[in-house]
Short mmCIF file of C-alpha atoms in Angstrom, two decimals:
data_model
loop_
_atom_site.label_atom_id
_atom_site.label_comp_id
_atom_site.label_asym_id
_atom_site.label_seq_id
_atom_site.Cartn_x
_atom_site.Cartn_y
_atom_site.Cartn_z
CA MET N 256 -0.12 -0.05 0.25
CA GLU N 257 2.63 1.83 -0.46
CA GLU N 258 2.19 3.53 -3.47
CA LEU N 259 -1.40 4.54 -2.75
CA ASN N 260 0.14 6.92 0.76
CA LYS N 261 2.54 7.85 -1.43
CA GLU N 262 2.28 12.08 -1.23
CA ILE N 263 2.93 13.45 -5.45
CA SER N 264 4.91 16.91 -4.88
CA PRO N 265 3.30 19.51 -7.31
CA GLU N 266 6.79 19.28 -9.67
CA GLU N 267 5.42 15.53 -10.34
CA LYS N 268 1.87 16.94 -11.38
CA ASN N 269 2.39 18.45 -14.16
CA THR N 270 5.61 16.41 -15.73
CA GLU N 271 2.62 14.42 -18.27
CA GLY N 272 2.08 16.24 -21.46
CA SER N 273 -0.16 19.86 -21.18
CA GLU N 274 -0.27 21.73 -17.92
CA TYR N 275 -4.50 20.89 -19.12
CA ILE N 276 -6.09 17.69 -17.58
CA LEU N 277 -9.55 18.74 -18.92
CA GLU N 278 -10.18 21.20 -21.97
CA VAL N 279 -13.51 21.56 -23.08
CA GLU N 280 -14.19 23.37 -26.25
CA ASN N 281 -18.29 24.39 -27.69
CA LEU N 282 -19.58 21.48 -25.57
CA ASN N 283 -23.39 20.90 -26.40
CA LYS N 284 -25.86 18.93 -24.91
CA TYR N 285 -29.52 18.77 -26.46
CA PHE N 286 -32.51 16.80 -25.44
CA THR N 287 -36.02 16.68 -27.83
CA ILE N 288 -39.19 17.20 -26.34
CA THR N 289 -41.32 16.49 -28.48
CA LYS N 290 -40.87 14.62 -32.22
CA ASN N 291 -43.49 14.64 -35.64
CA ILE N 292 -44.66 11.25 -37.17
CA LEU N 293 -41.59 11.13 -39.04
CA GLY N 294 -39.51 11.01 -35.72
CA LYS N 295 -37.81 14.47 -36.11
CA PRO N 296 -37.13 16.68 -33.42
CA LEU N 297 -39.53 19.03 -32.79
CA THR N 298 -38.98 20.69 -29.57
CA VAL N 299 -35.11 20.52 -28.14
CA LEU N 300 -33.87 21.43 -24.77
CA LYS N 301 -30.31 22.73 -25.43
CA ALA N 302 -29.05 21.77 -21.46
CA VAL N 303 -25.55 23.12 -22.47
CA ASN N 304 -24.69 25.21 -25.41
CA ASP N 305 -21.34 26.33 -26.68
CA VAL N 306 -19.88 25.95 -23.20
CA SER N 307 -15.51 26.24 -22.99
CA PHE N 308 -13.04 25.89 -20.32
CA LYS N 309 -9.55 24.58 -19.33
CA VAL N 310 -8.67 22.71 -16.53
CA LYS N 311 -5.40 22.43 -15.17
CA LYS N 312 -3.33 18.84 -13.28
CA GLY N 313 -3.77 19.48 -9.41
CA THR N 314 -7.15 22.20 -9.22
CA THR N 315 -9.99 22.67 -8.76
CA ILE N 316 -12.66 24.46 -11.14
CA GLY N 317 -16.55 25.44 -9.51
CA VAL N 318 -19.48 25.75 -11.69
CA VAL N 319 -21.87 27.92 -10.37
CA GLY N 320 -25.66 28.83 -10.96
CA GLU N 321 -29.03 28.35 -10.08
CA SER N 322 -31.20 25.64 -11.00
CA GLY N 323 -31.81 24.42 -14.47
CA CYS N 324 -28.69 26.19 -16.09
CA GLY N 325 -26.72 22.94 -16.92
CA LYS N 326 -24.19 22.33 -14.92
CA THR N 327 -25.07 18.53 -13.85
CA THR N 328 -25.70 17.63 -17.69
CA LEU N 329 -22.21 19.48 -18.23
CA GLY N 330 -20.21 17.21 -15.40
CA ARG N 331 -22.06 13.56 -16.86
CA THR N 332 -21.54 14.80 -20.44
CA VAL N 333 -17.57 15.19 -19.54
CA LEU N 334 -17.74 12.13 -17.63
CA ARG N 335 -19.49 10.81 -21.15
CA LEU N 336 -22.43 9.63 -19.15
CA TYR N 337 -24.38 11.57 -21.96
CA ASP N 338 -22.66 11.31 -25.33
CA PRO N 339 -22.07 15.18 -26.51
CA ASP N 340 -24.16 16.91 -29.54
CA GLY N 341 -21.16 18.56 -30.50
CA GLY N 342 -18.04 20.39 -29.59
CA LYS N 343 -14.90 18.95 -27.83
CA ILE N 344 -13.49 16.74 -25.01
CA VAL N 345 -10.11 16.13 -24.43
CA PHE N 346 -8.32 14.49 -21.02
CA ASN N 347 -5.52 14.07 -20.75
CA GLY N 348 -4.15 15.12 -24.59
CA ASP N 349 -6.76 12.30 -25.84
CA ASP N 350 -10.44 12.88 -27.26
CA ILE N 351 -12.72 10.99 -25.92
CA THR N 352 -15.64 12.88 -27.49
CA LYS N 353 -16.74 10.57 -29.66
CA LEU N 354 -15.01 7.59 -28.16
CA LYS N 355 -17.41 4.27 -28.24
CA ARG N 356 -18.58 2.72 -24.55
CA LYS N 357 -15.74 -0.29 -25.26
CA ASP N 358 -13.20 2.46 -25.71
CA MET N 359 -14.13 4.67 -22.89
CA ARG N 360 -13.45 1.72 -20.23
CA LYS N 361 -9.94 2.73 -19.77
CA TYR N 362 -10.68 6.70 -18.37
CA ARG N 363 -13.57 5.13 -16.19
CA THR N 364 -10.90 4.91 -13.35
CA ARG N 365 -9.40 7.70 -14.84
CA ILE N 366 -11.77 10.33 -14.15
CA GLN N 367 -14.46 9.48 -11.41
CA LEU N 368 -18.25 11.31 -10.03
CA ILE N 369 -18.74 12.26 -6.50
CA PHE N 370 -23.18 11.74 -6.47
CA GLN N 371 -24.81 14.75 -4.84
CA ASP N 372 -27.21 12.66 -2.72
CA PRO N 373 -25.46 10.00 -0.35
CA TYR N 374 -28.29 8.05 1.20
CA SER N 375 -29.73 7.02 -2.54
CA SER N 376 -26.44 6.72 -3.96
CA LEU N 377 -25.56 3.97 -2.43
CA PRO N 378 -26.88 0.54 -3.12
CA PRO N 379 -28.27 -0.47 0.51
CA ARG N 380 -27.96 -4.23 -0.15
CA MET N 381 -24.12 -3.67 -0.01
CA THR N 382 -21.60 -3.87 2.53
CA VAL N 383 -19.26 -0.79 2.74
CA GLY N 384 -16.94 -2.86 1.51
CA SER N 385 -18.23 -4.47 -0.81
CA ILE N 386 -19.03 -1.34 -2.66
CA ILE N 387 -15.75 0.54 -2.71
CA GLY N 388 -13.68 -2.90 -3.56
CA GLU N 389 -16.10 -3.77 -6.39
CA ALA N 390 -14.82 -1.23 -9.12
CA VAL N 391 -11.57 -2.16 -7.86
CA LYS N 392 -12.25 -5.59 -8.40
CA VAL N 393 -13.74 -5.24 -12.53
CA HIS N 394 -10.27 -2.91 -13.10
CA ASN N 395 -7.40 -5.28 -11.51
CA ILE N 396 -6.63 -2.06 -9.67
CA VAL N 397 -4.67 -4.48 -7.37
CA PRO N 398 -4.33 -8.64 -6.79
CA LYS N 399 -7.03 -9.67 -5.39
CA SER N 400 -5.41 -11.59 -2.48
CA GLU N 401 -4.78 -7.87 -1.90
CA VAL N 402 -7.87 -6.39 -2.40
CA SER N 403 -9.93 -6.64 1.31
CA GLU N 404 -6.16 -4.71 2.29
CA TYR N 405 -6.39 -1.75 0.02
CA VAL N 406 -9.75 -0.93 0.78
CA ARG N 407 -8.98 -0.95 4.28
CA SER N 408 -6.71 1.80 3.01
CA ILE N 409 -8.54 3.69 1.28
CA MET N 410 -11.20 3.40 4.32
CA ASP N 411 -8.31 5.22 6.41
CA ARG N 412 -7.44 7.99 4.16
CA CYS N 413 -11.31 9.03 4.23
CA GLY N 414 -11.98 8.81 8.03
CA LEU N 415 -13.86 5.19 8.25
CA ARG N 416 -13.24 2.84 10.80
CA PRO N 417 -11.81 -0.20 9.90
CA GLN N 418 -14.85 -1.34 11.76
CA PHE N 419 -17.23 -0.01 9.41
CA TYR N 420 -16.06 -2.25 6.47
CA ASP N 421 -18.61 -5.18 6.59
CA ARG N 422 -21.58 -2.64 7.64
CA TYR N 423 -24.54 -1.23 5.55
CA PRO N 424 -25.16 2.31 4.48
CA HIS N 425 -28.54 2.94 6.34
CA GLU N 426 -25.89 1.96 10.04
CA PHE N 427 -24.69 5.91 8.48
CA SER N 428 -24.85 9.49 8.96
CA GLY N 429 -25.05 11.17 5.98
CA GLY N 430 -21.73 12.41 6.38
CA GLN N 431 -20.50 9.53 7.01
CA ARG N 432 -22.37 8.14 3.40
CA GLN N 433 -20.68 10.66 1.71
CA ARG N 434 -16.84 9.61 3.24
CA ILE N 435 -17.90 6.18 1.42
CA CYS N 436 -18.86 8.09 -1.99
CA ILE N 437 -15.59 9.95 -2.25
CA ALA N 438 -13.49 6.35 -0.70
CA ARG N 439 -15.36 4.08 -4.15
CA ALA N 440 -14.34 7.41 -5.87
CA LEU N 441 -10.65 7.60 -5.01
CA ALA N 442 -10.58 3.62 -4.67
CA VAL N 443 -9.82 3.91 -8.61
CA LYS N 444 -7.14 5.96 -8.20
CA PRO N 445 -8.51 8.47 -10.21
CA GLU N 446 -6.79 11.79 -12.06
CA LEU N 447 -10.47 14.18 -12.36
CA ILE N 448 -12.82 14.18 -9.85
CA ILE N 449 -16.49 15.67 -10.82
CA CYS N 450 -18.70 16.80 -7.49
CA ASP N 451 -21.70 16.55 -8.32
CA GLU N 452 -22.83 19.50 -5.31
CA PRO N 453 -21.22 16.95 -2.78
CA VAL N 454 -22.35 18.61 0.24
CA SER N 455 -25.66 19.82 -0.20
CA ALA N 456 -27.01 17.62 1.22
CA LEU N 457 -25.27 17.69 4.75
CA ASP N 458 -25.49 20.13 7.78
CA VAL N 459 -22.60 23.25 8.03
CA SER N 460 -20.22 21.61 10.59
CA ILE N 461 -20.48 18.32 8.25
CA GLN N 462 -19.74 20.01 5.10
CA ALA N 463 -16.48 21.64 6.96
CA GLN N 464 -15.35 17.69 7.17
CA ILE N 465 -16.11 16.55 4.32
CA ILE N 466 -14.52 19.84 1.82
CA ASN N 467 -11.37 19.99 3.82
CA LEU N 468 -11.34 15.92 3.19
CA LEU N 469 -11.42 17.10 -0.04
CA LYS N 470 -8.86 19.18 -0.23
CA ASP N 471 -6.27 17.05 1.81
CA LEU N 472 -6.93 14.62 -0.77
CA GLN N 473 -6.42 16.82 -3.17
CA GLU N 474 -3.03 18.08 -2.36
CA LYS N 475 -1.50 14.30 -1.04
CA MET N 476 -2.65 12.82 -4.47
CA GLY N 477 -2.72 15.62 -6.96
CA LEU N 478 -6.13 14.94 -7.78
CA THR N 479 -7.81 17.93 -10.25
CA TYR N 480 -12.00 18.38 -9.41
CA VAL N 481 -14.66 20.20 -11.38
CA PHE N 482 -17.09 21.35 -8.57
CA ILE N 483 -20.52 21.85 -9.32
CA SER N 484 -22.30 23.34 -6.33
CA HIS N 485 -24.93 26.56 -5.07
CA ASP N 486 -22.62 27.65 -2.52
CA LEU N 487 -20.62 30.37 -3.21
CA SER N 488 -18.83 30.13 0.44
CA VAL N 489 -17.76 26.59 -0.14
CA VAL N 490 -16.85 27.40 -3.92
CA LYS N 491 -15.01 30.13 -2.77
CA TYR N 492 -12.96 28.26 -0.14
CA ILE N 493 -12.41 25.22 -2.30
CA THR N 494 -12.11 26.61 -6.02
CA ASP N 495 -8.84 28.18 -7.88
CA GLN N 496 -11.66 29.22 -10.69
CA ILE N 497 -14.96 29.90 -11.08
CA LEU N 498 -17.34 28.85 -14.13
CA VAL N 499 -20.93 31.00 -13.85
CA MET N 500 -23.31 29.18 -16.29
CA TYR N 501 -27.23 30.71 -17.44
CA LEU N 502 -29.93 28.32 -19.08
CA GLY N 503 -26.44 26.21 -20.58
CA ASN N 504 -24.64 29.25 -21.48
CA VAL N 505 -21.25 30.70 -19.88
CA MET N 506 -21.25 33.78 -18.40
CA GLU N 507 -18.64 34.62 -16.73
CA LEU N 508 -14.52 32.15 -16.38
CA ALA N 509 -11.81 33.59 -14.27
CA GLU N 510 -9.91 33.14 -11.30
CA THR N 511 -11.99 32.46 -7.82
CA ASP N 512 -10.22 35.83 -5.85
CA GLU N 513 -10.26 38.13 -9.49
CA ILE N 514 -14.16 36.76 -10.20
CA PHE N 515 -15.27 37.73 -6.56
CA ASP N 516 -13.29 40.98 -6.25
CA ASN N 517 -14.72 41.80 -10.05
CA PRO N 518 -17.54 40.02 -11.35
CA LEU N 519 -18.12 41.59 -14.62
CA HIS N 520 -21.12 39.89 -15.99
CA PRO N 521 -24.85 41.11 -14.64
CA TYR N 522 -25.69 38.22 -13.35
CA THR N 523 -22.98 36.95 -11.79
CA GLN N 524 -23.36 41.03 -9.63
CA ALA N 525 -26.39 40.08 -9.01
CA LEU N 526 -25.34 35.79 -7.60
CA PHE N 527 -22.59 37.06 -5.20
CA SER N 528 -24.48 39.82 -3.95
CA ALA N 529 -26.68 37.53 -2.27
CA VAL N 530 -23.19 35.74 -0.54
CA PRO N 531 -24.09 36.59 3.13
CA VAL N 532 -20.93 38.27 4.85
CA PRO N 533 -20.45 37.67 8.83
CA ASP N 534 -19.94 40.97 10.20
CA PRO N 535 -22.97 43.19 11.49
CA ASP N 536 -21.19 46.11 10.88
CA VAL N 537 -21.54 46.19 6.47
CA LYS N 538 -24.46 46.96 5.11
CA MET N 539 -24.80 43.83 2.17
CA GLN N 540 -26.11 45.88 -1.41
CA ARG N 541 -27.86 43.14 -2.89
CA VAL N 542 -28.57 42.63 -5.90
CA ALA N 543 -32.22 41.71 -7.12
CA LEU N 544 -32.87 40.06 -9.94
CA GLU N 545 -36.61 40.74 -11.32
CA GLY N 546 -38.96 38.38 -12.49
CA ASP N 547 -37.78 33.97 -12.73
CA ILE N 548 -36.07 31.97 -14.79
CA PRO N 549 -37.36 31.86 -19.04
CA SER N 550 -38.31 28.25 -19.62
CA PRO N 551 -34.95 26.44 -20.95
CA VAL N 552 -37.38 25.15 -23.40
CA ASN N 553 -38.15 28.04 -25.19
CA PRO N 554 -35.27 30.50 -24.67
CA PRO N 555 -35.00 34.71 -24.87
CA LYS N 556 -33.37 35.88 -28.21
CA GLY N 557 -30.17 37.57 -28.14
CA CYS N 558 -28.71 37.31 -24.75
CA LYS N 559 -30.64 34.46 -22.59
CA PHE N 560 -30.42 36.93 -18.59
CA HIS N 561 -31.58 40.15 -20.41
CA THR N 562 -35.78 39.44 -18.89
CA ARG N 563 -33.97 39.88 -15.71
CA CYS N 564 -31.25 42.65 -16.07
CA SER N 565 -31.22 46.08 -15.12
CA LYS N 566 -28.49 47.38 -17.28
CA CYS N 567 -30.20 45.82 -20.66
CA MET N 568 -29.63 47.80 -24.32
CA ASP N 569 -31.78 47.07 -26.94
CA ALA N 570 -28.65 45.00 -28.41
CA CYS N 571 -29.03 42.51 -26.22
CA ARG N 572 -32.73 41.89 -26.58
CA PHE N 573 -31.55 40.70 -30.52
CA ILE N 574 -27.65 40.33 -30.99
CA VAL N 575 -26.15 36.78 -28.66
CA PRO N 576 -23.25 37.98 -26.85
CA GLU N 577 -19.41 37.12 -27.92
CA TYR N 578 -17.98 35.08 -25.08
CA LYS N 579 -14.64 36.79 -25.29
CA GLU N 580 -11.63 37.30 -22.94
CA VAL N 581 -11.79 40.82 -21.44
CA ARG N 582 -8.89 40.86 -19.46
CA GLU N 583 -6.09 38.37 -18.73
CA ASN N 584 -8.01 34.96 -17.73
CA HIS N 585 -11.13 36.75 -17.42
CA PHE N 586 -13.95 35.43 -19.92
CA VAL N 587 -17.27 37.69 -20.35
CA ALA N 588 -20.49 37.05 -22.83
CA CYS N 589 -21.91 40.68 -22.69
CA HIS N 590 -22.38 43.21 -24.88
CA LEU N 591 -21.33 46.03 -22.09
CA TYR N 592 -17.82 44.68 -23.07
CA ASN N 593 -18.63 45.20 -26.81
CA GLU N 594 -17.42 48.92 -27.56
CA GLU N 595 -19.04 47.97 -31.28
CA ILE N 596 -22.40 48.23 -29.37
CA THR N 597 -21.22 50.61 -26.35
CA SER N 598 -19.95 53.04 -28.50
CA ASP N 599 -23.21 53.81 -30.42
CA PRO N 600 -26.24 52.40 -29.04
CA GLU N 601 -28.90 54.29 -30.50
CA LYS N 602 -27.85 52.16 -33.90
CA TYR N 603 -29.06 49.22 -31.58
CA SER N 604 -32.54 50.47 -30.95
CA ALA N 605 -32.89 51.30 -34.48
CA GLN N 606 -32.95 48.25 -35.70
CA TRP N 607 -34.88 46.94 -32.55
CA GLN N 608 -37.61 48.87 -33.12
CA GLU N 609 -37.44 47.87 -37.10
CA ILE N 610 -37.44 44.63 -35.27
CA GLN N 611 -40.56 44.80 -33.96
CA ARG N 612 -42.32 46.78 -35.86
CA GLU N 613 -41.57 43.65 -38.84
CA GLU N 614 -43.10 41.01 -36.02
CA GLU N 615 -46.19 43.39 -35.82
CA GLU N 616 -47.05 43.46 -38.97
CA ARG N 617 -46.38 39.61 -39.71
CA LYS N 618 -48.78 38.81 -36.05
CA LYS N 619 -51.24 41.31 -37.36
CA ALA N 620 -51.01 39.26 -41.35
CA GLU N 621 -51.27 35.94 -39.45
CA ALA N 622 -54.73 36.99 -36.75
CA GLU N 623 -56.12 38.26 -39.78
CA LYS N 624 -55.72 34.65 -41.75
CA ARG N 625 -57.33 32.99 -38.69
CA LYS N 626 -59.87 35.64 -37.84
CA PHE N 627 -61.33 35.46 -41.88
CA PRO N 628 -60.02 32.05 -43.54
CA PHE N 629 -63.85 32.11 -44.89
CA LEU N 630 -62.73 34.99 -47.18
CA LYS N 631 -59.53 33.47 -48.32
CA LYS N 632 -61.72 30.09 -49.44
CA LYS N 633 -64.12 32.47 -51.37
CA THR N 634 -61.97 33.94 -53.31
CA LYS N 635 -60.04 30.87 -54.70
CA GLN N 636 -63.65 30.06 -55.52
CA LYS N 637 -64.45 32.78 -57.67
CA GLU N 638 -60.72 32.90 -58.85
CA ILE N 639 -61.41 29.09 -60.24
CA LYS N 640 -65.48 30.25 -61.14
CA GLN N 641 -63.98 32.74 -63.14
CA GLU N 642 -61.25 30.82 -65.15
CA ASP N 643 -64.14 28.21 -65.90
CA ILE N 644 -66.12 30.73 -67.70
CA LYS N 645 -63.12 31.71 -69.91
CA GLU N 646 -61.89 27.97 -70.72
CA GLU N 647 -65.83 27.86 -72.13
CA ALA N 648 -66.18 31.25 -74.04
CA ALA N 649 -62.29 30.29 -75.82
CA ASP N 650 -64.37 26.22 -76.93
CA GLU N 651 -67.00 28.06 -77.93
CA ALA N 652 -65.13 30.83 -80.31
CA GLU N 653 -63.11 27.69 -81.86
CA LYS N 654 -66.28 25.61 -82.90
CA ASP N 655 -67.98 28.86 -84.49
CA LEU N 656 -64.21 29.30 -85.78
#
């Protein structure tokens, strides 16, 4: 068990290949809601839409956003539990985007997932030793004769006592169950772990224990995390960079300190203003968002956030913002940082008014058609009758000749 207990130095973490362990480029994942008779999609939910980011080895990226923004779908698509509908996923220099299930098998041990709910993610009829050791046996991590000893060493590293080996999940608290989930993920010696809200179901004191455990394991084993969470305080503590999502799109991406000190996107500003400050003398400047999140099946045109944005311009209503680097390693998708638009907003206001006028005319024409459908039918009948009269007159003229 010396290999497991050996700590990895920072120099050893980046000795192989690129400094980035995970590179995601323009990733898409769509779900079909309705189809026509021929099976062609009519309504599509764009759960992940054109998402790009990179993660360095031994670091943590946090993925934050409101419920339904696509965080979990992003994590599962990166893990290839969902097949992507576009884009690219590069893990340690290898493109795994279109690999078949058989070819993905060798990557399963290198990329692991910690589920959100520690209660439903553990099989109730298996002991702790069997749960942690199952994948070890399937992937031949250690010889069969060493599985028991190896599993116990993993349990010890995750703060689980040796006597827990033969117990069942229902005998443990929420925090202990989450430690079992972490031990199960670590048992196959992964390089990248996707943490899907691993502490959201736990109380605050237990959350701190699990977060400290994850940080300790990262330092000792050189692990890389994709940390999905709603709790911005936790994200600030554990992550090195933060990705902000809204309705499947990336709104902003930057290093943790930079994005907390200087959030650029109005959505990020509103999101981070909700983080409580443990100081009664500090007055909170809360940015309140108006309205509800639009339907992800039928999102607004242009910038998806414009329906709730206090800084919305007319250009935001019909032009999709460009996702670009505004400062060093600080990316944002917002027209407020587009000089072409901010320098001449009247031009885009005129375009928006023209689009509205054309839309109103189209709606009026459609309403007229629905209101008086019989007029169109009578007009066609009249035209057919006139054509018949002309043909009869032409036939009689030919007969007279």
